[in-house]
CSV table of C-alpha atoms and ligand atoms in Angstrom, one decimal:
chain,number,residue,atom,x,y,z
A,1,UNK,CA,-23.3,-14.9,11.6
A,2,UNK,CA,-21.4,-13.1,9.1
A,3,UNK,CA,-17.9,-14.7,7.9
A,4,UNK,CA,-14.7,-13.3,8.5
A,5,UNK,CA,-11.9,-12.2,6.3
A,6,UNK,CA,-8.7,-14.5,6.1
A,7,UNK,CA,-6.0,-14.0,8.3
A,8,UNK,CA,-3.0,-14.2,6.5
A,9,UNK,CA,-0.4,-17.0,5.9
A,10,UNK,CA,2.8,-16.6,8.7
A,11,UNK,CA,0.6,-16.3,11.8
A,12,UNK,CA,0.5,-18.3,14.8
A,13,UNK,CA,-0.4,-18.5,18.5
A,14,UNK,CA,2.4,-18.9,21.2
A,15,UNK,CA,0.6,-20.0,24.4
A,16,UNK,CA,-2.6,-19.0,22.8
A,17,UNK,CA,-1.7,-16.1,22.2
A,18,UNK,CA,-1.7,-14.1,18.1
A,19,UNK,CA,2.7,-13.9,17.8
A,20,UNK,CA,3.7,-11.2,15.1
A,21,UNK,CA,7.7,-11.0,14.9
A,22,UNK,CA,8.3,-14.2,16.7
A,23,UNK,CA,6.7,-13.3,20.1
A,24,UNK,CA,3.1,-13.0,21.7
A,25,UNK,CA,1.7,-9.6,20.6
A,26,UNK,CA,1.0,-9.0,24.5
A,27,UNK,CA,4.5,-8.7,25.0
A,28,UNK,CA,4.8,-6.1,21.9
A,29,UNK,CA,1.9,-4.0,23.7
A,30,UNK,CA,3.7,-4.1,27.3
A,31,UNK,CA,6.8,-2.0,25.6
A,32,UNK,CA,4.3,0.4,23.7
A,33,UNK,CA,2.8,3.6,25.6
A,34,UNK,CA,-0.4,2.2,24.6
A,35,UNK,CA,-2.8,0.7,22.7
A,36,UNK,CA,-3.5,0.5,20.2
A,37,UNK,CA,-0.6,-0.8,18.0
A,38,UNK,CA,0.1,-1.2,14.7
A,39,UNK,CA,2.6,-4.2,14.1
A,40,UNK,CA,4.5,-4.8,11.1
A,41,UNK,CA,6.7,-7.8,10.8
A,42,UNK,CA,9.7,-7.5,9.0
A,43,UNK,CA,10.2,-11.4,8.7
A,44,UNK,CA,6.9,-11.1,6.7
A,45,UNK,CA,8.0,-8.2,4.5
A,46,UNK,CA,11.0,-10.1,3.7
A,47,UNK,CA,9.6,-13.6,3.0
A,48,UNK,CA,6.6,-11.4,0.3
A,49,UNK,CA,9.4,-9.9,-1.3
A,50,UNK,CA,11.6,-12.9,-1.7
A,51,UNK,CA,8.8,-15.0,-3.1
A,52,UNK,CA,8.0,-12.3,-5.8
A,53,UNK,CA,11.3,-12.0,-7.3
A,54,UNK,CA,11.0,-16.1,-7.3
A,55,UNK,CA,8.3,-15.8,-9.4
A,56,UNK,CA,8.8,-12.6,-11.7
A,57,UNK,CA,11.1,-13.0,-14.5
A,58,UNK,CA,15.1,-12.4,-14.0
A,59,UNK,CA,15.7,-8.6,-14.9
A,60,UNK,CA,12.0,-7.1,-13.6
A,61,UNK,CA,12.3,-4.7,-10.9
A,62,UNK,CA,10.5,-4.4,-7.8
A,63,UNK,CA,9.3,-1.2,-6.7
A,64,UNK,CA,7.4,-0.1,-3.5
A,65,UNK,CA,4.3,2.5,-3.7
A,66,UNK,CA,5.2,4.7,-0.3
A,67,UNK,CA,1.7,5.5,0.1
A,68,UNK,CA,0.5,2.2,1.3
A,69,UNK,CA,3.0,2.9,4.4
A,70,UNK,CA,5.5,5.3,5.0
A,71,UNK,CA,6.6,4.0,8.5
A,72,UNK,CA,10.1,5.4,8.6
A,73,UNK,CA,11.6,2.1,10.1
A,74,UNK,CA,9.4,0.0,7.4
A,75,UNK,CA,11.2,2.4,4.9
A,76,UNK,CA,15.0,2.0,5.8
A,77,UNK,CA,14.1,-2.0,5.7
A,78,UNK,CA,12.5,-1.7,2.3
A,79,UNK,CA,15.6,0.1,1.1
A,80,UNK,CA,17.7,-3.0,1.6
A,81,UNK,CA,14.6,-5.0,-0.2
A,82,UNK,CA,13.2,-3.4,-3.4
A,83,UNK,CA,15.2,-1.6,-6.6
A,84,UNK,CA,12.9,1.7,-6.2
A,85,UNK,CA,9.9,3.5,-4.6
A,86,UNK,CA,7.1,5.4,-6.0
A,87,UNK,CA,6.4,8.5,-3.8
A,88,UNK,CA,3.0,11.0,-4.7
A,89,UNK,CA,4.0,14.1,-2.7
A,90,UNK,CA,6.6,15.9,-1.1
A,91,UNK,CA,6.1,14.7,2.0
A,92,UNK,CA,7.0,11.6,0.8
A,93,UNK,CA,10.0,12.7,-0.8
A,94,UNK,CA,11.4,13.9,2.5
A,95,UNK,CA,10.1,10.3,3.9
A,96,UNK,CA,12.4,8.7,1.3
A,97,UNK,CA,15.1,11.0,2.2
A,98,UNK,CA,15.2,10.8,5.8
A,99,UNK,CA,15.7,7.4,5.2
A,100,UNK,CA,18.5,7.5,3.4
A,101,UNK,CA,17.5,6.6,-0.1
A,102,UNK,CA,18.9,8.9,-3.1
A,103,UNK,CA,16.6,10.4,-5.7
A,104,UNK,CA,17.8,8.7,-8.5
A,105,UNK,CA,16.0,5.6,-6.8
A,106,UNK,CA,12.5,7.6,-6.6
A,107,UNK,CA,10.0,8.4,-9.0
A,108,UNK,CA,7.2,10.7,-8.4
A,109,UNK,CA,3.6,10.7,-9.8
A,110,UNK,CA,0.3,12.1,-8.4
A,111,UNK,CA,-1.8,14.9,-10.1
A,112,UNK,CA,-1.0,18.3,-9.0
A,113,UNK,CA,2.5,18.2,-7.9
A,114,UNK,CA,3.3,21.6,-6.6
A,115,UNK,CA,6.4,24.0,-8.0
A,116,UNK,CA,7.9,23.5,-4.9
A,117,UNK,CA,7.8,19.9,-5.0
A,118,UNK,CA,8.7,19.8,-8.6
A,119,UNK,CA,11.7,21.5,-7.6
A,120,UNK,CA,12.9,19.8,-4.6
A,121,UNK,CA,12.1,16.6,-7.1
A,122,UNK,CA,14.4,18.0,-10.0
A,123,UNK,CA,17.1,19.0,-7.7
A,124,UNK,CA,17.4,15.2,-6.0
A,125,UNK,CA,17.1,13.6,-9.8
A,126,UNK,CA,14.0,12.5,-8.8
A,127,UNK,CA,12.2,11.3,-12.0
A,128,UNK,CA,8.7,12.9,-12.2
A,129,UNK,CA,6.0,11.3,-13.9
A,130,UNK,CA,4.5,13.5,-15.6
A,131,UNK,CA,0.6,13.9,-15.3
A,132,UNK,CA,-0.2,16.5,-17.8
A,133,UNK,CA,1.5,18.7,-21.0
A,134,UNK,CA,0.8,21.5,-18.0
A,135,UNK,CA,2.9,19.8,-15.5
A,136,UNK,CA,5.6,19.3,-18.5
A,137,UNK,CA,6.1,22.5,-19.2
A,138,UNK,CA,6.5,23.5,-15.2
A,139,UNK,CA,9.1,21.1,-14.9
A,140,UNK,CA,10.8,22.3,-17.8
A,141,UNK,CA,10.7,26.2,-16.9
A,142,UNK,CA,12.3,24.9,-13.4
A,143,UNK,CA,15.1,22.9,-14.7
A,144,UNK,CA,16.0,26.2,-17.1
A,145,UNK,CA,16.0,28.1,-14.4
A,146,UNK,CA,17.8,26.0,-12.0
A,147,UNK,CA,20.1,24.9,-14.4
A,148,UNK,CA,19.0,21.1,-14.5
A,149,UNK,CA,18.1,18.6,-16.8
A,150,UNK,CA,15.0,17.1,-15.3
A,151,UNK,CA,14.5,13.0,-15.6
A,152,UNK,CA,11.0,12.9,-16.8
A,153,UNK,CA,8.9,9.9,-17.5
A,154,UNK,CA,5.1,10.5,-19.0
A,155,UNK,CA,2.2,8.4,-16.6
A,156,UNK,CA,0.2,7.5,-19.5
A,157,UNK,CA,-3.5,7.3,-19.1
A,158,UNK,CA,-4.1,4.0,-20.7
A,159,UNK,CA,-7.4,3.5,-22.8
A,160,UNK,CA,-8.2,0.0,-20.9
A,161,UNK,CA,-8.3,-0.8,-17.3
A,162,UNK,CA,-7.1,-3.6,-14.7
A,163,UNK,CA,-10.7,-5.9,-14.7
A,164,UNK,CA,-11.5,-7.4,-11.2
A,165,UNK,CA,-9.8,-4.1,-9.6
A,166,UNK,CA,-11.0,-2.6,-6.0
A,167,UNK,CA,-9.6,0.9,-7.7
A,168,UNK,CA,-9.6,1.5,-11.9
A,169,UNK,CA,-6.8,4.1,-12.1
A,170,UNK,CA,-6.8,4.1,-16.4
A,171,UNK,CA,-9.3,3.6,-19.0
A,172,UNK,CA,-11.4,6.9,-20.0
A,173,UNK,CA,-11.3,10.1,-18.4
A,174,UNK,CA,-9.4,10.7,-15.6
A,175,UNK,CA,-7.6,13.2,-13.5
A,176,UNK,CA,-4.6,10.1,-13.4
A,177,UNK,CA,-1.8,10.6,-16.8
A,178,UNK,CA,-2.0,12.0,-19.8
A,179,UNK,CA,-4.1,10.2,-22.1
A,180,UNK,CA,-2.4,7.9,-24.9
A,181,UNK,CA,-3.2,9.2,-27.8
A,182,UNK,CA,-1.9,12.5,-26.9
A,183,UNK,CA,1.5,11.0,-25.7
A,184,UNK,CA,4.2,10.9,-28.3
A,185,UNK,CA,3.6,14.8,-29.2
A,186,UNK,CA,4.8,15.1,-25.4
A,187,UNK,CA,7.3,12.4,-25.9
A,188,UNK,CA,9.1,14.5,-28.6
A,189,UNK,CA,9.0,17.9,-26.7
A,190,UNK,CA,10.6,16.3,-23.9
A,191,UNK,CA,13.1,14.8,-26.5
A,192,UNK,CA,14.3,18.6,-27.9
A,193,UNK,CA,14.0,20.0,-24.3
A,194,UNK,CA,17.3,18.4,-23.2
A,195,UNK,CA,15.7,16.8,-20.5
A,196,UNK,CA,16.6,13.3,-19.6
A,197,UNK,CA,14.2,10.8,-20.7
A,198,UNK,CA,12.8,8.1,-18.5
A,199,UNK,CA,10.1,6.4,-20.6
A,200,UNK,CA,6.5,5.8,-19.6
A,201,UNK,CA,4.5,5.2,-16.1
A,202,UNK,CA,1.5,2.8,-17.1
A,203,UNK,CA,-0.8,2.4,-14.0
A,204,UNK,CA,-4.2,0.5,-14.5
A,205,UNK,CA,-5.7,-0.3,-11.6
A,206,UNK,CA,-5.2,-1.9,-7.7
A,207,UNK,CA,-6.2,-4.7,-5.4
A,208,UNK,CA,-6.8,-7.2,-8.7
A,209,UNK,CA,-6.8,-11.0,-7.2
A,210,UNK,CA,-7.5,-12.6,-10.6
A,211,UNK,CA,-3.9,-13.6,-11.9
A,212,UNK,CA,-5.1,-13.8,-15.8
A,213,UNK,CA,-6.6,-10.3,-15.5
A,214,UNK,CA,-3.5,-8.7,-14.0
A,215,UNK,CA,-1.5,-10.8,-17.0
A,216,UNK,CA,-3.5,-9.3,-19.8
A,217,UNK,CA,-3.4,-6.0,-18.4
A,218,UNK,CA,0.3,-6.4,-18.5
A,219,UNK,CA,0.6,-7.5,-21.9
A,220,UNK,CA,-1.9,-4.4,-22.7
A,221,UNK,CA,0.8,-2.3,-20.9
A,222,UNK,CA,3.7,-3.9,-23.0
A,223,UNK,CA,1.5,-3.3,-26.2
A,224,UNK,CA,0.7,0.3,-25.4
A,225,UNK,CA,4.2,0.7,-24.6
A,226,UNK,CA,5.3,-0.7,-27.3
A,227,UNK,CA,3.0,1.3,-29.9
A,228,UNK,CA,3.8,4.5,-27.9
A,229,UNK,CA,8.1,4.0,-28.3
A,230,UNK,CA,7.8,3.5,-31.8
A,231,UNK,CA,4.9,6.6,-32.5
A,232,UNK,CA,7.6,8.8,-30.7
A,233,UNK,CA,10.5,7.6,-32.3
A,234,UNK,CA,12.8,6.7,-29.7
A,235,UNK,CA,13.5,4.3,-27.4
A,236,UNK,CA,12.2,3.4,-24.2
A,237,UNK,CA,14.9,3.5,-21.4
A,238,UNK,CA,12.3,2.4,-18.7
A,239,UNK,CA,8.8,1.5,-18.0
A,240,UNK,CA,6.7,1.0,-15.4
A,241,UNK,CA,4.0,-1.8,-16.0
A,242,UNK,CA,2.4,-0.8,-13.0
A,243,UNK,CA,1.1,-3.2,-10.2
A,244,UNK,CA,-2.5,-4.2,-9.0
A,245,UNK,CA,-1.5,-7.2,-7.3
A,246,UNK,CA,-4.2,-7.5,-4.3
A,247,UNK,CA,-4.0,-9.2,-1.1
A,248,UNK,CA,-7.3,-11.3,0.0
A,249,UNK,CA,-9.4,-9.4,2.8
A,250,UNK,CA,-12.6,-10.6,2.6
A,251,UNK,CA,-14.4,-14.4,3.1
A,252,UNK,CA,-14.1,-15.7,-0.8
A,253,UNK,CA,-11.1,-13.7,-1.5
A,254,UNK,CA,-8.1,-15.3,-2.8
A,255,UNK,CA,-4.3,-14.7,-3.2
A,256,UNK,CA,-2.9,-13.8,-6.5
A,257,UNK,CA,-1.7,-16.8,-8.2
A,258,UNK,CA,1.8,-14.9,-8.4
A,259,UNK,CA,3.4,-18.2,-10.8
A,260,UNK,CA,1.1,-17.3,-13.0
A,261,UNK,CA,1.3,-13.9,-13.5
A,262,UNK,CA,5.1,-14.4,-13.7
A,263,UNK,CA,5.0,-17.3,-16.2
A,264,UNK,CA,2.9,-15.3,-18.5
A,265,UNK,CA,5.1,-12.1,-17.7
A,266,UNK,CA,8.3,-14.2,-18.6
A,267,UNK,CA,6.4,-15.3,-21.8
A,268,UNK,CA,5.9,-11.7,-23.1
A,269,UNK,CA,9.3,-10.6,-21.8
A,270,UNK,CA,11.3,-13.2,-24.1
A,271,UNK,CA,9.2,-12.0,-27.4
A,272,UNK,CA,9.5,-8.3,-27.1
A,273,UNK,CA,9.5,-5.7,-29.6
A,274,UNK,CA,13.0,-4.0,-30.8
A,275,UNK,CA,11.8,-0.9,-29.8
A,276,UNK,CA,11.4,-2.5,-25.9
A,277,UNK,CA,14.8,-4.9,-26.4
A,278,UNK,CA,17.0,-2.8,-24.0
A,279,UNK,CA,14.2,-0.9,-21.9
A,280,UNK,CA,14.2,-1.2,-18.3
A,281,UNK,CA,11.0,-2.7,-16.5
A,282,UNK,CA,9.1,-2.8,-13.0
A,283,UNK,CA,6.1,-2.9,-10.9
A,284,UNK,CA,5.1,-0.4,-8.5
A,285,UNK,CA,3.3,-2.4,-5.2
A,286,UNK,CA,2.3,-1.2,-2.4
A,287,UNK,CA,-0.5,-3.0,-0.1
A,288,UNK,CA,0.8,-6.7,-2.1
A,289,UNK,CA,4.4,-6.1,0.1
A,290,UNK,CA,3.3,-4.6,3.0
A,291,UNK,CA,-0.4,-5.0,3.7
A,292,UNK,CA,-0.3,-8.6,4.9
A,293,UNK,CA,2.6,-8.3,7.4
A,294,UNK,CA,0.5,-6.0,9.3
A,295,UNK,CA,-1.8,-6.0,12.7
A,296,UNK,CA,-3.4,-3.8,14.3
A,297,UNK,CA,-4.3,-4.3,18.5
A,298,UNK,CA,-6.5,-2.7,20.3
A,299,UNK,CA,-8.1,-3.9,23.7
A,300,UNK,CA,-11.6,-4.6,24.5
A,301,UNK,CA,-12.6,-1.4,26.9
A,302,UNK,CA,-16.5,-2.8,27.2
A,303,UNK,CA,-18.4,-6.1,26.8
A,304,UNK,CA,-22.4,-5.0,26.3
A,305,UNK,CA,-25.4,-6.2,25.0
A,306,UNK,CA,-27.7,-4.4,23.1
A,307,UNK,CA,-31.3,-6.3,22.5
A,308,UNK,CA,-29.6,-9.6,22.2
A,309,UNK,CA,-26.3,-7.7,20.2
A,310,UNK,CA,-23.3,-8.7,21.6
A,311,UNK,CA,-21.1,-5.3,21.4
A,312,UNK,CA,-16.8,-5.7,22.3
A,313,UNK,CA,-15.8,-1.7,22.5
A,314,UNK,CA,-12.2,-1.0,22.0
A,315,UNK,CA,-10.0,1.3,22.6
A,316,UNK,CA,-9.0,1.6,18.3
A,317,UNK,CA,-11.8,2.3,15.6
A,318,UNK,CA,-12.0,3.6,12.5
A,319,UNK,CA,-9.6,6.2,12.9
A,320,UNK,CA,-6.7,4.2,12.6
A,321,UNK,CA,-8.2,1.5,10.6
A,322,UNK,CA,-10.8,3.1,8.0
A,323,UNK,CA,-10.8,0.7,5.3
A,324,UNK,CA,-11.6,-2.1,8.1
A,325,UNK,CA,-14.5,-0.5,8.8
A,326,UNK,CA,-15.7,0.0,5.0
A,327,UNK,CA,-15.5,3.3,4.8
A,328,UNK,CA,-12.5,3.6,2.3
A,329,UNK,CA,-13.6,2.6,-1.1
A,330,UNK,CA,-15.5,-0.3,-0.3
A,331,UNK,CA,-19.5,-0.4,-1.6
A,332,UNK,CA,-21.0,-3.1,0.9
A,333,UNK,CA,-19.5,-3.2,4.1
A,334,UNK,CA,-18.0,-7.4,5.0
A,335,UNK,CA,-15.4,-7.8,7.2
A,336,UNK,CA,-11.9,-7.7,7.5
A,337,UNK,CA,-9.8,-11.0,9.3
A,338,UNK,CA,-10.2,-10.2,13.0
A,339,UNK,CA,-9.1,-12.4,15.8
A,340,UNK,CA,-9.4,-11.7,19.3
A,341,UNK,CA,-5.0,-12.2,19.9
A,342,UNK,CA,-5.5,-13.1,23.3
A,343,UNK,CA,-7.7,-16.4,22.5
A,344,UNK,CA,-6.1,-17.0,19.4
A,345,UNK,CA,-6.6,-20.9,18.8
A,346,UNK,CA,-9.9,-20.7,21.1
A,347,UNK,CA,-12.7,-22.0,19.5
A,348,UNK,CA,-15.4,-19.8,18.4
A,349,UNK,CA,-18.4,-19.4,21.3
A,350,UNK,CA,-20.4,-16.4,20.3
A,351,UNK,CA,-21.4,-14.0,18.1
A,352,UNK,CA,-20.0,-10.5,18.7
A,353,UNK,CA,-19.5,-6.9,16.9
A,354,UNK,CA,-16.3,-6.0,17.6
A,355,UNK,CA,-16.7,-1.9,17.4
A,356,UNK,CA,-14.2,1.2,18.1
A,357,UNK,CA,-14.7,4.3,20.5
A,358,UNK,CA,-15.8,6.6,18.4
A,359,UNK,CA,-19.4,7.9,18.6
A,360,UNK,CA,-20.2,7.2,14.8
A,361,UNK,CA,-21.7,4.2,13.7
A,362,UNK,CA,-19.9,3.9,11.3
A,363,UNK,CA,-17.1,2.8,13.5
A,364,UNK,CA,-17.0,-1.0,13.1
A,365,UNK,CA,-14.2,-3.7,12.9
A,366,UNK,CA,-16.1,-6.9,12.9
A,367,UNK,CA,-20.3,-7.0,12.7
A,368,UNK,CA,-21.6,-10.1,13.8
A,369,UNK,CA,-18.7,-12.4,13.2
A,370,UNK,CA,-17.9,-16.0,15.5
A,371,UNK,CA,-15.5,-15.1,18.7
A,372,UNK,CA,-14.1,-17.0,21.1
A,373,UNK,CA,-15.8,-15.4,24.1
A,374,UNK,CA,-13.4,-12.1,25.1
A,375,UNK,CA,-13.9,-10.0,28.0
A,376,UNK,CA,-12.8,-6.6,29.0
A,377,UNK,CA,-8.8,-6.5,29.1
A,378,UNK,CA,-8.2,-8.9,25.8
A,379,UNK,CA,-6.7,-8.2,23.1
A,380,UNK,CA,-8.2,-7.6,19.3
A,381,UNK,CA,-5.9,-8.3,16.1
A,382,UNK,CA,-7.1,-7.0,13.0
A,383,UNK,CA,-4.9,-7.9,9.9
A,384,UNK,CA,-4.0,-6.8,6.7
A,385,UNK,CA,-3.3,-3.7,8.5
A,386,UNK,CA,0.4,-3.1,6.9
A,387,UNK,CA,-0.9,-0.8,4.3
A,388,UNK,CA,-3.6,2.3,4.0
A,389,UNK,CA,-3.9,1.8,7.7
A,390,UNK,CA,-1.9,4.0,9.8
A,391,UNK,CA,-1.8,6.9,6.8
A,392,UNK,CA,-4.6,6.4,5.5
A,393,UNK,CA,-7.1,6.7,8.2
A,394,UNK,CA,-8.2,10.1,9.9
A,395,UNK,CA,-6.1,9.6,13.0
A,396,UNK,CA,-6.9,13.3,14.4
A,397,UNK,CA,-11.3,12.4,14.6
A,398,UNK,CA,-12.5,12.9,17.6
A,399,UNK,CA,-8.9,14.2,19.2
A,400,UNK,CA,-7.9,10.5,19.3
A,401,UNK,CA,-4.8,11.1,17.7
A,402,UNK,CA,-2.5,8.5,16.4
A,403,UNK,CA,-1.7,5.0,16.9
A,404,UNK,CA,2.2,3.5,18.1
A,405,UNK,CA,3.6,1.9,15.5
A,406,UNK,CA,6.4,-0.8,15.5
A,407,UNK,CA,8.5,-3.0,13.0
A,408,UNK,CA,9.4,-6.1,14.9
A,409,UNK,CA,11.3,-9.5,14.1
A,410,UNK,CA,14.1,-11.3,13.9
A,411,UNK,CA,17.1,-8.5,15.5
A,412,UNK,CA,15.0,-5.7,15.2
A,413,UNK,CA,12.5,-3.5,17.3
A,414,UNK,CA,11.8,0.1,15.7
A,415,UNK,CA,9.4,2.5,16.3
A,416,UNK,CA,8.6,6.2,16.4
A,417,UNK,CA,8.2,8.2,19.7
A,418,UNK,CA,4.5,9.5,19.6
A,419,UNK,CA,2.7,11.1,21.9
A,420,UNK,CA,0.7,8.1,22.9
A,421,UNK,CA,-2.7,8.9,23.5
A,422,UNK,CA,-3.1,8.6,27.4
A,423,UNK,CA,-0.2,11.0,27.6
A,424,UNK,CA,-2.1,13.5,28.4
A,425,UNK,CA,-3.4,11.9,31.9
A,426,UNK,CA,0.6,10.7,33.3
A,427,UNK,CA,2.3,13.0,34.6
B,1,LIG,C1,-1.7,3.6,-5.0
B,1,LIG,C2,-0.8,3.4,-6.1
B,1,LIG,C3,0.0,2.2,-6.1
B,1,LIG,C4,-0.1,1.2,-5.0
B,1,LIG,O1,-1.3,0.5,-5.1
B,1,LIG,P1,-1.4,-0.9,-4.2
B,1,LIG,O2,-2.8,-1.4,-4.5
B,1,LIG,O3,-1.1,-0.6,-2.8
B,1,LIG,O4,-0.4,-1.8,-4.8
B,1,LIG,C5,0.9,2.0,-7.1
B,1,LIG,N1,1.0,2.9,-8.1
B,1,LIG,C6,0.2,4.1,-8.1
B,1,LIG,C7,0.4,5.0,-9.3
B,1,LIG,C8,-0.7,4.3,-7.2
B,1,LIG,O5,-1.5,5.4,-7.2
């Protein structure tokens, strides 16, 4: 038998039953079109948040990486919760503002950023982070020509990465920033350009669980930043120091020790530099806020056995739920927490692969993991499903089309029409 991922802190059964948002996830499912269903509980989302700003240090700012999920609901809640958000395209920008949040709130990395999506950026006082001396001198032709002083910060390509990380984003060459050494030439360009300056993007790596890693690759980030400042001669109005904090998906994962990393944070923060004394700090997260407050259902369509397999078909798969199935940046396929919701606090009675609908076999959420025994009609939970699900999965494969998503909890119920996928067949 192979062991499962861990489910998350928060959940529970409620007559047996998985409850997300204070309530059996059956009864979520009987108000969607469909399964399957991504859930995302706003009590969750809350409580993460609340819990990080305990431990950081007074003063750091929290900021949420839209790509993990733009769920339009999740991002009017996360208005009212964090002090910015870090958006890679223009479609995100329009996410942000059709949900009410103002520009000067946003900042917008991401290699090749097109004119038009420089533009719209400059125009809302978006700050861009700059990805190259090419994209710098864009920007700069547009706010000339518009009339506008652009806010621009420089993403830095630092020259070490985040150890332990599922994703190095810094450290040698690569399409991410503008590499260090090259930085405070561009830093004083930007100075005589009358452009406002916003300082410096330092982005190292993602999905770190290893809380002294992520703390010396914060300190790196304070050093760099600190080097950089004084290179350029000026000071640093703001910096982001980046993120990397991971959530635990596999067996012998385990959560970021989050005191840690804000004891030692705290530690560098009251021995800083004079050329850092009255610059402006944060950390850009995405899956850490979201990811764990999320579940994905999907119902067991088929209960076969294939020479002595045990196979649970669903109605979901890999196209709502790619990096379940290993197929996102992963290099040995283990699985993901999955519970069958229906028999949550059943004991386990078989062995089973839980697998989706798609004709790939690639398309797996659990392979040969302990289930209670689930027949056709029940209900399959797969967690850590709030972030890189829903957007992040090829939705349109096999003319599946997307899943329903909802926010639910305490006073609130939000989701997006969608053409739900049986559509089609109701009149
Ligand atoms: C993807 C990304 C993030 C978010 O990463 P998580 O692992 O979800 O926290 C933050 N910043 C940048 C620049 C990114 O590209």
């Amino acid at each position: 038998m192979k062991p499962l991922g861990p489910i998350p802190a928060g959940f529970s059964a409620v007559d047996g039953v998985l409850a997300v948002g204070g309530r059996p996830v059956t009864q979520w499912v009987d108000q969607a079109p469909d399964t399957p269903l991504f859930l995302y509980s706003a009590d969750l989302v809350r409580s993460r948040i609340a819990a990080l700003r305990a431990a950081m240090p007074d003063g750091l700012d929290i900021h949420y990486a839209v790509k993990a999920n733009p769920f339009a609901p999740l991002l009017k809640l996360m208005s009212g919760l964090v002090d910015g958000f870090d958006i890679a395209s223009g479609g995100e920008l329009r996410a942000m503002l059709g949900a009410g949040v103002s520009g000067p709130q946003i900042s917008f990395a991401g290699p090749g950023k097109r004119d038009t999506e420089l533009e719209a950026a400059i125009v809302h006082g978006v700050t861009l982070n700059l990805e190259s001396e090419g994209e710098a001198a864009r920007a700069l032709a547009i706010g000339n020509r518009l009339g506008l002083a652009p806010r621009l910060a420089i993403r830095v390509n630092p020259d070490f990465d985040l150890k332990g990380s599922g994703m190095k984003m810094g450290g040698g060459a690569k399409p991410f920033g503008i590499d260090a050494e090259r930085v405070p030439a561009l830093v004083r360009t930007i100075l005589g350009s009358g452009a406002e300056w916003r300082g410096f993007h330092i982005f190292a790596g993602s999905q770190a669980l290893d809380a002294t890693a992520i703390a010396e690759t914060q300190g790196q980030a304070l050093d760099l930043a600190a080097r950089l400042a004084q290179e350029s001669g000026a000071p640093l109005p703001h910096c982001n120091l980046g993120g990397g904090l991971g959530i635990p998906y596999f067996a012998s994962d385990t959560p970021v020790d989050i005191a840690e990393v804000g004891v030692r944070l705290s530690e560098r923060f009251a021995a800083l530099p004079d050329i850092l004394a009255e610059t402006r700090f944060c950390m850009e997260l995405g899956r850490y806020l979201v990811g764990e407050s999320g579940v994905y259902i999907t119902r067991i369509l088929d209960r076969k056995v294939s020479h002595g397999e045990t196979f649970l078909v669903t109605d979901g798969g890999l196209h709502h739920q790619l990096a379940a199935s290993g197929n996102f940046g992963t290099v040995v396929r283990r699985n993901y927490p999955v519970a069958i919701a229906t028999r949550f606090d059943a004991p386990v009675e078989e062995e089973a692969s839980i697998v989706g609908c798609l004709c790939t076999p690639l398309d797996k959420l659990a392979e040969k993991a302990g289930f209670p025994r689930a027949e056709v009609g029940d209900l399959v939970a797969v967690f850590c499903a709030g972030a890189y699900g829903a957007s992040a999965s090829p939705a349109a494969f096999l003319g599946q089309g997307p899943a329903f998503e909802m926010l639910v909890g305490e006073g609130i119920v939000t989701s997006e029409r969608r053409r739900p996928k049986s559509g089609l067949f109701r009149s």
